mmCIF file of C-alpha atoms in Angstrom:
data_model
loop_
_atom_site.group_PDB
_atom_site.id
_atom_site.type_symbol
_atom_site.label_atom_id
_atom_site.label_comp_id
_atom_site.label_asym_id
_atom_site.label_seq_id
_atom_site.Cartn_x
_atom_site.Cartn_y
_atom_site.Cartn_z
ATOM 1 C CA UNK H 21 0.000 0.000 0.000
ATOM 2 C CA UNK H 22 1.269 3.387 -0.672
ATOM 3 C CA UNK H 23 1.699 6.093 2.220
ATOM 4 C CA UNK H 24 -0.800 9.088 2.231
ATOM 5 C CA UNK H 25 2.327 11.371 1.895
ATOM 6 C CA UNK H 26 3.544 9.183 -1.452
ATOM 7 C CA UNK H 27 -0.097 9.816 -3.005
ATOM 8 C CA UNK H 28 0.450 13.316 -2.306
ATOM 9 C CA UNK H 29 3.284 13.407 -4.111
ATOM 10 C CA UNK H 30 2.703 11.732 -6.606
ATOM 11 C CA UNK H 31 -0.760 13.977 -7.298
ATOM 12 C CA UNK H 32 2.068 17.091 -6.987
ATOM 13 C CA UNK H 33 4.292 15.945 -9.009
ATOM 14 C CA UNK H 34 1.512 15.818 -11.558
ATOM 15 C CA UNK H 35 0.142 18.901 -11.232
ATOM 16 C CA UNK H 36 3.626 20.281 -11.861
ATOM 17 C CA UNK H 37 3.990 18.554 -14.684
ATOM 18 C CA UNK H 38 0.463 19.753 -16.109
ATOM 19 C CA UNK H 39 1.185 23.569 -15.460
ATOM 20 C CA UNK H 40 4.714 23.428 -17.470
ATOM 21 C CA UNK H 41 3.106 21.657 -20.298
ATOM 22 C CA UNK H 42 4.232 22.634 -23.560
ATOM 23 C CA UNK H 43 1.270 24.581 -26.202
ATOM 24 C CA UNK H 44 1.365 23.241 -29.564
ATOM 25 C CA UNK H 45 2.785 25.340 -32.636
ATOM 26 C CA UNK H 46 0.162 28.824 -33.157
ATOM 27 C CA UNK H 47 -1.468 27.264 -29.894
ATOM 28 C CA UNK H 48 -3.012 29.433 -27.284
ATOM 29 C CA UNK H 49 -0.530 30.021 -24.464
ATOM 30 C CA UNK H 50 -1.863 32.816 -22.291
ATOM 31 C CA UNK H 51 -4.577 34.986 -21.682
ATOM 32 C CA UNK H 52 -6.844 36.358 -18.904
ATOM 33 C CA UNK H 53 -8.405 33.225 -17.637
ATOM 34 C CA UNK H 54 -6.462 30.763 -19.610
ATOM 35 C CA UNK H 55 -5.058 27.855 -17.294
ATOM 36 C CA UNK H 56 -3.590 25.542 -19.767
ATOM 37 C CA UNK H 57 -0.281 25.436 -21.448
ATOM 38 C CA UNK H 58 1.631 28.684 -20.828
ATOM 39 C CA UNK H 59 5.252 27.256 -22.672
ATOM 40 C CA UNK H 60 6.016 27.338 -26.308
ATOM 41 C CA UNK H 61 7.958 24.636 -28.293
ATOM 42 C CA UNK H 62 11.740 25.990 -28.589
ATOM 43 C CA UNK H 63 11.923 28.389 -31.048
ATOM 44 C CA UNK H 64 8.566 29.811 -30.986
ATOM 45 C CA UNK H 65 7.223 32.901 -28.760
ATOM 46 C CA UNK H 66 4.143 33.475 -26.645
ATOM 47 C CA UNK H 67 2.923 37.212 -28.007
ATOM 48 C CA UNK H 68 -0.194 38.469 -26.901
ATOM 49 C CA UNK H 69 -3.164 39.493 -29.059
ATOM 50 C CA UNK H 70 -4.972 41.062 -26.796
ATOM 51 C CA UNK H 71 -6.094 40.548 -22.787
ATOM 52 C CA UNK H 72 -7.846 37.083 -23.908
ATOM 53 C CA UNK H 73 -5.729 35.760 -26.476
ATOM 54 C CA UNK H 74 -2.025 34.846 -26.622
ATOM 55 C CA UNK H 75 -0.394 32.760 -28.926
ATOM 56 C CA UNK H 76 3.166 30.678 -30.032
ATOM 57 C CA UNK H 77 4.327 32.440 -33.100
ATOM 58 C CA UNK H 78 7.156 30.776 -34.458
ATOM 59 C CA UNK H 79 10.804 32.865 -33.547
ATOM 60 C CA UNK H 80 13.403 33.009 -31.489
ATOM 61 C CA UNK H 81 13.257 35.411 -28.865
ATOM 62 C CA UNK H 82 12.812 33.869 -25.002
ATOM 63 C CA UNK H 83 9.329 34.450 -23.541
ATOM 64 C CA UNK H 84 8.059 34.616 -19.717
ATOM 65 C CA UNK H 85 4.561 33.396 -19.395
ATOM 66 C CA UNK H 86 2.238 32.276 -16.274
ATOM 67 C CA UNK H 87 -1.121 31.158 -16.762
ATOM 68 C CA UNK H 88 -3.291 33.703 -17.117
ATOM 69 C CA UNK H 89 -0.930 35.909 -17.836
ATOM 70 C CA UNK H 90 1.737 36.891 -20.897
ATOM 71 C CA UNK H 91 4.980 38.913 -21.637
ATOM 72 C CA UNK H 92 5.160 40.245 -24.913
ATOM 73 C CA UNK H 93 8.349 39.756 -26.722
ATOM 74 C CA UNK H 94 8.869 40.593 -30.701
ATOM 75 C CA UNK H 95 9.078 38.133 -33.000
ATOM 76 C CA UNK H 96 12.497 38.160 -35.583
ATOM 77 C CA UNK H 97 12.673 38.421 -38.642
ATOM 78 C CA UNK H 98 12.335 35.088 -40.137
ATOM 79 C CA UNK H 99 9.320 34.860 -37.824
ATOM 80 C CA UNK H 100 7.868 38.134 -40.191
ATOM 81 C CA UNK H 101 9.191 36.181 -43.417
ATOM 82 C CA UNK H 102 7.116 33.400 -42.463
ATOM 83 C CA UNK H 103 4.265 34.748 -41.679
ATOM 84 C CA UNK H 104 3.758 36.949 -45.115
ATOM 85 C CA UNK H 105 4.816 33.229 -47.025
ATOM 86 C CA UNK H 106 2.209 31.794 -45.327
ATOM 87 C CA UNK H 107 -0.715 34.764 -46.096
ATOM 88 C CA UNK H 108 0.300 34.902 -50.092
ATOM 89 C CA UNK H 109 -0.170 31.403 -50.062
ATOM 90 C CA UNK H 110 -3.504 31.534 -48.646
ATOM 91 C CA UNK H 111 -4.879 34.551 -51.128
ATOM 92 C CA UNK H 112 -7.999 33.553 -52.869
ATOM 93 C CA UNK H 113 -9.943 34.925 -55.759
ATOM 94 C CA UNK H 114 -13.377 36.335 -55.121
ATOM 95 C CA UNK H 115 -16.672 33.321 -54.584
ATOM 96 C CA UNK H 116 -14.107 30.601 -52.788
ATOM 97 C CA UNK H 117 -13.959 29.949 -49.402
ATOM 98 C CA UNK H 118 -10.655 30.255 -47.739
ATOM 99 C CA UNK H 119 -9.123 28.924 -44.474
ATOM 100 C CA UNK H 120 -7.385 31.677 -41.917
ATOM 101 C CA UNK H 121 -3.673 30.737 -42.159
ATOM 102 C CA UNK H 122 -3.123 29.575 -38.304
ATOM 103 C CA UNK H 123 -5.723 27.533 -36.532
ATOM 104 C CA UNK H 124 -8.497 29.317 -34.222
ATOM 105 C CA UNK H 125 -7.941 29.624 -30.836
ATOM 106 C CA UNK H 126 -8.595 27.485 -28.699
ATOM 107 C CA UNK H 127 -9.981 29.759 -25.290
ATOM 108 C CA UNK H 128 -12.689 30.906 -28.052
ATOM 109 C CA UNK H 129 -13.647 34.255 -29.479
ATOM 110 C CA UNK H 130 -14.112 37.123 -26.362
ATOM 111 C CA UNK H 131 -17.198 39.123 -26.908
ATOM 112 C CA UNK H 132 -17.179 41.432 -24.001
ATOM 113 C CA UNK H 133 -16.689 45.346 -24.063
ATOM 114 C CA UNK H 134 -13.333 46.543 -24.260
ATOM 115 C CA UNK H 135 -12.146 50.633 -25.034
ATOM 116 C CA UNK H 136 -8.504 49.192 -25.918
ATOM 117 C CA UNK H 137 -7.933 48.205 -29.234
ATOM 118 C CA UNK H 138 -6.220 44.971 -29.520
ATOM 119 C CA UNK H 139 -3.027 44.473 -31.705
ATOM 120 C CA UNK H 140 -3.358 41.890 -34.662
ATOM 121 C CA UNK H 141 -1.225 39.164 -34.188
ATOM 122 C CA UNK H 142 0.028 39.717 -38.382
ATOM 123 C CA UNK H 143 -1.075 41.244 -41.766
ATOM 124 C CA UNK H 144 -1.749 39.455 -45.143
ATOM 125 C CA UNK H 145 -3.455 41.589 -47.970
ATOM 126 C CA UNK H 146 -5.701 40.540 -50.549
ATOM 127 C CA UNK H 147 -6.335 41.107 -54.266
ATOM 128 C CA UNK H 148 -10.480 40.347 -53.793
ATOM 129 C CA UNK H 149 -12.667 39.676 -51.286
ATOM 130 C CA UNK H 150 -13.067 36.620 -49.107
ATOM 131 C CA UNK H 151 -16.302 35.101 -49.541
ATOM 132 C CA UNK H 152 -17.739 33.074 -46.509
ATOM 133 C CA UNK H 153 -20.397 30.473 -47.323
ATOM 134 C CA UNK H 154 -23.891 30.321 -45.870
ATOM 135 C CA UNK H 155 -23.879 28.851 -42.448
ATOM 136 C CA UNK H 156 -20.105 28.085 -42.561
ATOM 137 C CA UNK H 157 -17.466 30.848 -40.018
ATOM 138 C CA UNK H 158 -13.799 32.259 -40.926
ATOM 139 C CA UNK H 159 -11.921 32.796 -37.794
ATOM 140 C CA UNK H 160 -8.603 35.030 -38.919
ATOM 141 C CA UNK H 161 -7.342 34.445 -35.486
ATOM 142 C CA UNK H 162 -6.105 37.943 -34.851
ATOM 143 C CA UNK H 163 -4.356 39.023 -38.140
ATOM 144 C CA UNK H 164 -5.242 41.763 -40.117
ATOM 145 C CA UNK H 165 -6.665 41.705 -43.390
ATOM 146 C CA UNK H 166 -6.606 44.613 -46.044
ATOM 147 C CA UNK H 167 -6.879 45.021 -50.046
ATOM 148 C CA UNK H 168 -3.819 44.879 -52.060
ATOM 149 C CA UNK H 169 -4.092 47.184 -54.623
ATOM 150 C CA UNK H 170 -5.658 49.821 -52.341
ATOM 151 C CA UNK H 171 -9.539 49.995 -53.014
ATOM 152 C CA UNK H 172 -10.377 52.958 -50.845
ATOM 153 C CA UNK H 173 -11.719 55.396 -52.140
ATOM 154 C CA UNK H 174 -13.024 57.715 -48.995
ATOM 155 C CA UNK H 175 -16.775 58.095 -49.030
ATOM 156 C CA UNK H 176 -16.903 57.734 -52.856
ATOM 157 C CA UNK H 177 -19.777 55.174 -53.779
ATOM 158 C CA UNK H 178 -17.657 51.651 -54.379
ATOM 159 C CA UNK H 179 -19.565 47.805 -53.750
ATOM 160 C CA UNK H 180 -19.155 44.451 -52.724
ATOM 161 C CA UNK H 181 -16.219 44.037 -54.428
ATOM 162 C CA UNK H 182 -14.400 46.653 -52.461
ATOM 163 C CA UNK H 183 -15.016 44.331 -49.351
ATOM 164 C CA UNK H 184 -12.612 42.520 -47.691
ATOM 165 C CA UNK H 185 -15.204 39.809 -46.860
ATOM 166 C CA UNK H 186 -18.661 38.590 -48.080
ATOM 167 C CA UNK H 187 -20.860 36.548 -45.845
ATOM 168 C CA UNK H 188 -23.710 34.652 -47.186
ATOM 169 C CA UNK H 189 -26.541 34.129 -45.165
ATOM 170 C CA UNK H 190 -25.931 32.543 -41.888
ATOM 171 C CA UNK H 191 -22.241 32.766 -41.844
ATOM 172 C CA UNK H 192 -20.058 34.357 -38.693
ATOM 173 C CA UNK H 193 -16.693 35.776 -38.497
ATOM 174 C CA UNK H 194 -14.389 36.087 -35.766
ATOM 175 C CA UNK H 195 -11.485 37.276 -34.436
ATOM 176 C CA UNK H 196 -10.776 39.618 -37.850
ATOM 177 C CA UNK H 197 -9.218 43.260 -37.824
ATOM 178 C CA UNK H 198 -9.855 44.966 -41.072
ATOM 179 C CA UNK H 199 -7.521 47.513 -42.456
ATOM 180 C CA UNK H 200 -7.901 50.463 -43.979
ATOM 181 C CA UNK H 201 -6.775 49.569 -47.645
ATOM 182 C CA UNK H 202 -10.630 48.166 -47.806
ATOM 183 C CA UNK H 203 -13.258 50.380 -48.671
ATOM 184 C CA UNK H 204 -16.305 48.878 -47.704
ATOM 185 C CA UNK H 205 -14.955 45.933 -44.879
ATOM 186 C CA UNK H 206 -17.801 43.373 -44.545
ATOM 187 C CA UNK H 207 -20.951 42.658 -46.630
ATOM 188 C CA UNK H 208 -23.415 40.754 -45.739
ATOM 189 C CA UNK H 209 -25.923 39.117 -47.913
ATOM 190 C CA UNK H 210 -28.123 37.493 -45.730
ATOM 191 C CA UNK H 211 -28.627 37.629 -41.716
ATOM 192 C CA UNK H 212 -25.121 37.116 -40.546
ATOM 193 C CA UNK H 213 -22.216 37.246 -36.883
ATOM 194 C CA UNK H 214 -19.717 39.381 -36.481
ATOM 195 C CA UNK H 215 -17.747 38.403 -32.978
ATOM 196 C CA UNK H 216 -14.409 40.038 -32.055
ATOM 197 C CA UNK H 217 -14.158 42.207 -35.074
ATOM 198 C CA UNK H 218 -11.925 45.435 -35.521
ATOM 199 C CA UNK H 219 -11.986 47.904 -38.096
ATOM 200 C CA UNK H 220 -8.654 50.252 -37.849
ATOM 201 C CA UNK H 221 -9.843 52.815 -39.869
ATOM 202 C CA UNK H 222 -12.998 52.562 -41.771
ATOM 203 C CA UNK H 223 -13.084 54.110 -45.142
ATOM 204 C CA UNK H 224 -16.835 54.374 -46.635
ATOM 205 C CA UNK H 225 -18.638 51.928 -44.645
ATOM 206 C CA UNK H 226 -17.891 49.303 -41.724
ATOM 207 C CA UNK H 227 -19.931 46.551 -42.733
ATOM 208 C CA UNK H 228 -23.263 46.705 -44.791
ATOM 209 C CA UNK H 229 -26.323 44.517 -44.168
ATOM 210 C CA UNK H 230 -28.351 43.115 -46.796
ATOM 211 C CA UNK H 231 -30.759 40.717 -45.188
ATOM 212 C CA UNK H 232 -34.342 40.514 -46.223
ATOM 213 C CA UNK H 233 -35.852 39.533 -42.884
ATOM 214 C CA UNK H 234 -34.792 38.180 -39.469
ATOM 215 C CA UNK H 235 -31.698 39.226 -37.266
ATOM 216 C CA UNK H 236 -27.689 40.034 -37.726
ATOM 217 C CA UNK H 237 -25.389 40.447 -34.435
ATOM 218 C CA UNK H 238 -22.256 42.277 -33.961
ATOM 219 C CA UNK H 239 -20.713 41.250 -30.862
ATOM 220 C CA UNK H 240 -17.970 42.813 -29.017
ATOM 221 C CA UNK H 241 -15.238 44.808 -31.193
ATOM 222 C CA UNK H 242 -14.869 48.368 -32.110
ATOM 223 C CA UNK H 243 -13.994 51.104 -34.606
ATOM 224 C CA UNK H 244 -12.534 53.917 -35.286
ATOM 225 C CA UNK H 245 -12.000 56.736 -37.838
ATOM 226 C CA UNK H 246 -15.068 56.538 -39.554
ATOM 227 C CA UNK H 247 -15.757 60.042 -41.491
ATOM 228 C CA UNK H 248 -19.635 58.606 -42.072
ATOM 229 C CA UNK H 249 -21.452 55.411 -41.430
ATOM 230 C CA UNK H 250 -19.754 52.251 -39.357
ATOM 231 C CA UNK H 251 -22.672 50.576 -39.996
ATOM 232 C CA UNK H 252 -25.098 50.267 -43.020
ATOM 233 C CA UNK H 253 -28.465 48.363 -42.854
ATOM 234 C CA UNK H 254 -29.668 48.048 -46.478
ATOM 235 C CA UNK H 255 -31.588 45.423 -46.363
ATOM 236 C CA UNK H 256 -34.676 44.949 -43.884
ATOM 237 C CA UNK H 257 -34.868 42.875 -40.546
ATOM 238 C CA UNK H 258 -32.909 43.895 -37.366
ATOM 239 C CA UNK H 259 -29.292 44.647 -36.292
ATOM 240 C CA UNK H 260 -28.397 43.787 -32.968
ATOM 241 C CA UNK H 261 -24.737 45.867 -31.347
ATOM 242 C CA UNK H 262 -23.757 44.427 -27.892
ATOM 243 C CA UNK H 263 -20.656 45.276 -26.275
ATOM 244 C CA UNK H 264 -19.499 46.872 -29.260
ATOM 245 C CA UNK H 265 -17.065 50.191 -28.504
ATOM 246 C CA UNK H 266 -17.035 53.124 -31.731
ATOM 247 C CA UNK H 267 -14.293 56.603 -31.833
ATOM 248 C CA UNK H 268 -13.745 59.282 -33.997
ATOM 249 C CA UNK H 269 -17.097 58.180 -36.227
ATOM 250 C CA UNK H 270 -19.907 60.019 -38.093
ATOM 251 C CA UNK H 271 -22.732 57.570 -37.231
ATOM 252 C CA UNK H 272 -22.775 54.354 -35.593
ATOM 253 C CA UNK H 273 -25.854 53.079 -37.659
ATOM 254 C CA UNK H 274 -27.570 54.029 -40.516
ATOM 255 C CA UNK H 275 -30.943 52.556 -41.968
ATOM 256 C CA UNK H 276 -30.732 53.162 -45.718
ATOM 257 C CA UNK H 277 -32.539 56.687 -46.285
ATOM 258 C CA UNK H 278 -32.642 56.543 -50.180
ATOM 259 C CA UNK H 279 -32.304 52.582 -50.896
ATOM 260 C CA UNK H 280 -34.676 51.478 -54.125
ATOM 261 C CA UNK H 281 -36.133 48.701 -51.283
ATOM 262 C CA UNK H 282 -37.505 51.784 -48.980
ATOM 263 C CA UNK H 283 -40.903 50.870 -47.526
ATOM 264 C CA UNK H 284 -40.194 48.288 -44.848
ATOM 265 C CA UNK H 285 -39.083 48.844 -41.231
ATOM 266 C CA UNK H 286 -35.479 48.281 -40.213
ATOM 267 C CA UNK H 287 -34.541 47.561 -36.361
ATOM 268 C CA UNK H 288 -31.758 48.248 -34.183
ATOM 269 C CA UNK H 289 -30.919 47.035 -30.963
ATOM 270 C CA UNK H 290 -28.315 48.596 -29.352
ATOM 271 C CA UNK H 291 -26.467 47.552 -25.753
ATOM 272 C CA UNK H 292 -23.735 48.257 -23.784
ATOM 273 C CA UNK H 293 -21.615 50.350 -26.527
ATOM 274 C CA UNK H 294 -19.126 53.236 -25.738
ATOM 275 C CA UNK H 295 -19.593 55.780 -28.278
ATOM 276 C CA UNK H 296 -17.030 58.729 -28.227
ATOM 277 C CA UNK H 297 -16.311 61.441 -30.678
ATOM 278 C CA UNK H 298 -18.873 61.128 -32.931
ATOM 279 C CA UNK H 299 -21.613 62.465 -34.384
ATOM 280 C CA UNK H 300 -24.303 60.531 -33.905
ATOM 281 C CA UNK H 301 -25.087 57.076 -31.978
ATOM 282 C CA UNK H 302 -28.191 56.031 -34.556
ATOM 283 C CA UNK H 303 -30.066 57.497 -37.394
ATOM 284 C CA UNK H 304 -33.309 56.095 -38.758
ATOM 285 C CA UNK H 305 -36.815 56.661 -40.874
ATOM 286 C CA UNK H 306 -39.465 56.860 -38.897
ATOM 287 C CA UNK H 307 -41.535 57.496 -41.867
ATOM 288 C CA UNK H 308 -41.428 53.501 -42.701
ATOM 289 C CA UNK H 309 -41.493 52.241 -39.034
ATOM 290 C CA UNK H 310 -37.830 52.119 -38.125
ATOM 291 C CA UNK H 311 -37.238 51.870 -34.650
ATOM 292 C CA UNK H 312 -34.261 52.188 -32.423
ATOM 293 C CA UNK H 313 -33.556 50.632 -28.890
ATOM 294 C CA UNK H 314 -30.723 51.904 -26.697
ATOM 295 C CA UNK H 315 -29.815 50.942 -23.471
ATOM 296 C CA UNK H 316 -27.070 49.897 -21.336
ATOM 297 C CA UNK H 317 -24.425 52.302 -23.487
ATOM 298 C CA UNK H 318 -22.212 55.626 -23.020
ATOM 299 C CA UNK H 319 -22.247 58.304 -25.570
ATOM 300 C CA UNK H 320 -19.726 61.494 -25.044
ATOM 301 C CA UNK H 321 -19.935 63.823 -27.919
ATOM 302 C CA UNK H 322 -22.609 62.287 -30.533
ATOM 303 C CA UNK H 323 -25.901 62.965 -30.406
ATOM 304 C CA UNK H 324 -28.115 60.088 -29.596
ATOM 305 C CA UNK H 325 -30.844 59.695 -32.342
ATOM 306 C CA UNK H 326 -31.370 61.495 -35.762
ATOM 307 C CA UNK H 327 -34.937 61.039 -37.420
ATOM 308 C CA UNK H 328 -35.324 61.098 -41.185
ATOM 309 C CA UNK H 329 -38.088 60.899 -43.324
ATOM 310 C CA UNK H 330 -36.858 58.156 -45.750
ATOM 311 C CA UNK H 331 -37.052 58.192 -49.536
ATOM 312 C CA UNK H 332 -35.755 56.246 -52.787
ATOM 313 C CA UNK H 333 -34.487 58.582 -54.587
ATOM 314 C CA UNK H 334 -32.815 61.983 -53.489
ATOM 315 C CA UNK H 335 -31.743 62.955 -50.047
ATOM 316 C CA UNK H 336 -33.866 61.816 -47.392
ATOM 317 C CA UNK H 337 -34.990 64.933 -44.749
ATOM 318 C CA UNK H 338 -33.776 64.930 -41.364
ATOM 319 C CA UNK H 339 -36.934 65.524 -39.289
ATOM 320 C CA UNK H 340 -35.916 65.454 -35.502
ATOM 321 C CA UNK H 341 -32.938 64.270 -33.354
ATOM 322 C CA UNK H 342 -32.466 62.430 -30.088
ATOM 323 C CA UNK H 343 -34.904 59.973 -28.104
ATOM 324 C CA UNK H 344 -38.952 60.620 -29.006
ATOM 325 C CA UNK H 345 -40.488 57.508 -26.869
ATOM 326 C CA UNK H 346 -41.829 56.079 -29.889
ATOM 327 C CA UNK H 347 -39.216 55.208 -32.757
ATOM 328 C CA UNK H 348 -36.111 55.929 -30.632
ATOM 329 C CA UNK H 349 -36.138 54.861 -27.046
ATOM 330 C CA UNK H 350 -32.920 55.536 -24.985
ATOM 331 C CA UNK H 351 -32.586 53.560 -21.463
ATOM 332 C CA UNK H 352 -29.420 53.644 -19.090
ATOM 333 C CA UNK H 353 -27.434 56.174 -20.591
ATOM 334 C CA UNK H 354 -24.848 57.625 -19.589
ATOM 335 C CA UNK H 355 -22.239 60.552 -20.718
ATOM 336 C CA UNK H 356 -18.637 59.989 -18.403
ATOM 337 C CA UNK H 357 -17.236 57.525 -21.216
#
């Protein structure tokens, strides 16, 4: 029979062994919250993506890590070599599918509110757009992604192919910072999920929403330097914004005010955004039953609400602006962003 001191340790020895574990190549190695593997194979580097999300990127500087924790060390060059091989190889041409070039990771995708933006992990630039098939998800696992030739063209009119990704219906993408090479980000053709999703600086639009009926969600992520819309609802239905944090913007959201399909209501749901420098939070037609619902969320500088009267064709009339208890309702706000 073994001694109760011998099972003891024994079951220490084990746990020692468990916390010094090795992560596997592009495996998640730190993180808030993260409790598993917190080493990287020799010649690779624990560099943190964000608070969540740190990762082995192949290199060969030394790394300190705990669990839960990381220290961010740069990667060398070969480590930057490597990376861009591996991003030209994955370019695809415009209708395929493609695969983000390191595996997702494996704590999941955080969704929560943060005012920091995160730091991609690395870039790779794209001739077309990325198209993302109905019902399937792209994780990009903290790179950036951007157009190679440049295809912004500031608020001039562009399309879908200006995007850096299209979703068909039902699709999701994670983890994704869009750069500002884009000119119109994300399109989506039918209800679609955006988690985790950063736009550096957006040039016309964010992402546009083309969905006939039933509900897209944006959930945690941010933007910044939008000189108009960050978010574009052409089609009809409802977008929902949770935990979603906007700077330096000329409107949040926009239901179309001149589309040809003007007639039918659009929705918005907004909760627990911060909002700063900007002009306004929402803007929507209350002449075809629009409605806005804000709660939760901190706006410092932009003006809550604008109310249009919607047309399709011309300029639509602005009509009113901030919260009127009927087509805009504002709960829970709050100014000190």
């Amino acid at each position: 029979m073994h001694s109760l001191s011998t099972v003891i340790l024994v079951s220490l020895g084990a746990l020692a062994v468990s916390a010094q574990s090795t992560a596997a190549p592009y495996g998640q190695c730190g993180g808030s919250g993260w409790t598993g593997a917190s080493v990287c194979p020799s010649g690779w580097v624990c560099t943190a993506a964000n608070e969540w999300y740190s990762q082995c990127i192949e290199g060969s500087a030394a790394t300190t890590t705990k669990a839960g924790s990381t220290t961010t060390k740069s990667t060398t060059a070969t480590s930057t070599t490597k990376a861009s091989s591996t991003t030209s190889k994955a370019t695809t041409t415009a209708g395929t599918t493609a695969a983000p070039p390191p595996p997702p990771p494996a704590g999941g995708t955080p969704t929560g509110l943060t005012t920091v933006f995160p730091k991609p992990v690395a870039s790779t630039s794209r001739s077309s757009p990325i198209t993302v098939a109905a019902g399937g998800s792209y994780d990009g696992n903290m790179w950036r992604y951007d157009r190679n030739p440049k295809v912004c063209a500031e608020q001039d009119e562009t399309g879908e192919a200006d995007t850096i990704f299209i979703l068909e219906a039902g699709a999701t993408l994670s983890n994704v910072f869009i750069g500002p090479a884009q000119a119109e980000g994300v399109h989506c053709r039918g209800t679609c999920t955006l988690n985790n999703v950063w736009w550096e600086d957006v040039c016309e639009d964010g992402a546009t929403f083309k969905q006939t009926s039933g509900t897209s969600y944006i959930n945690g992520g941010g933007a910044k330097g939008a000189a108009d819309k960050v978010f574009q609802h052409n089609g009809l239905g409802t977008l929902s914004i949770k935990n979603f944090f906007a700077n330096n913007f000329g409107k949040l959201y926009r239901s179309c005010g001149n589309c040809s399909n003007n007639g039918g209501a659009r929705h918005v749901i907004v909760d627990n955004v911060v909002a700063t420098d900007g002009d306004v939070l929402v803007g929507i037609n209350t002449n075809y039953g629009d409605t806005a619902k804000i709660s939760n969320s901190c706006v410092n500088g932009p003006d809550i609400c604008d109310l249009f009267k919607g047309t399709t064709s011309g300029e639509p009339s602005k009509i009113g602006t901030g919260p009127d208890g009927t087509y805009c309702i504002a709960t829970g706000m709050r100014t000190n962003c």
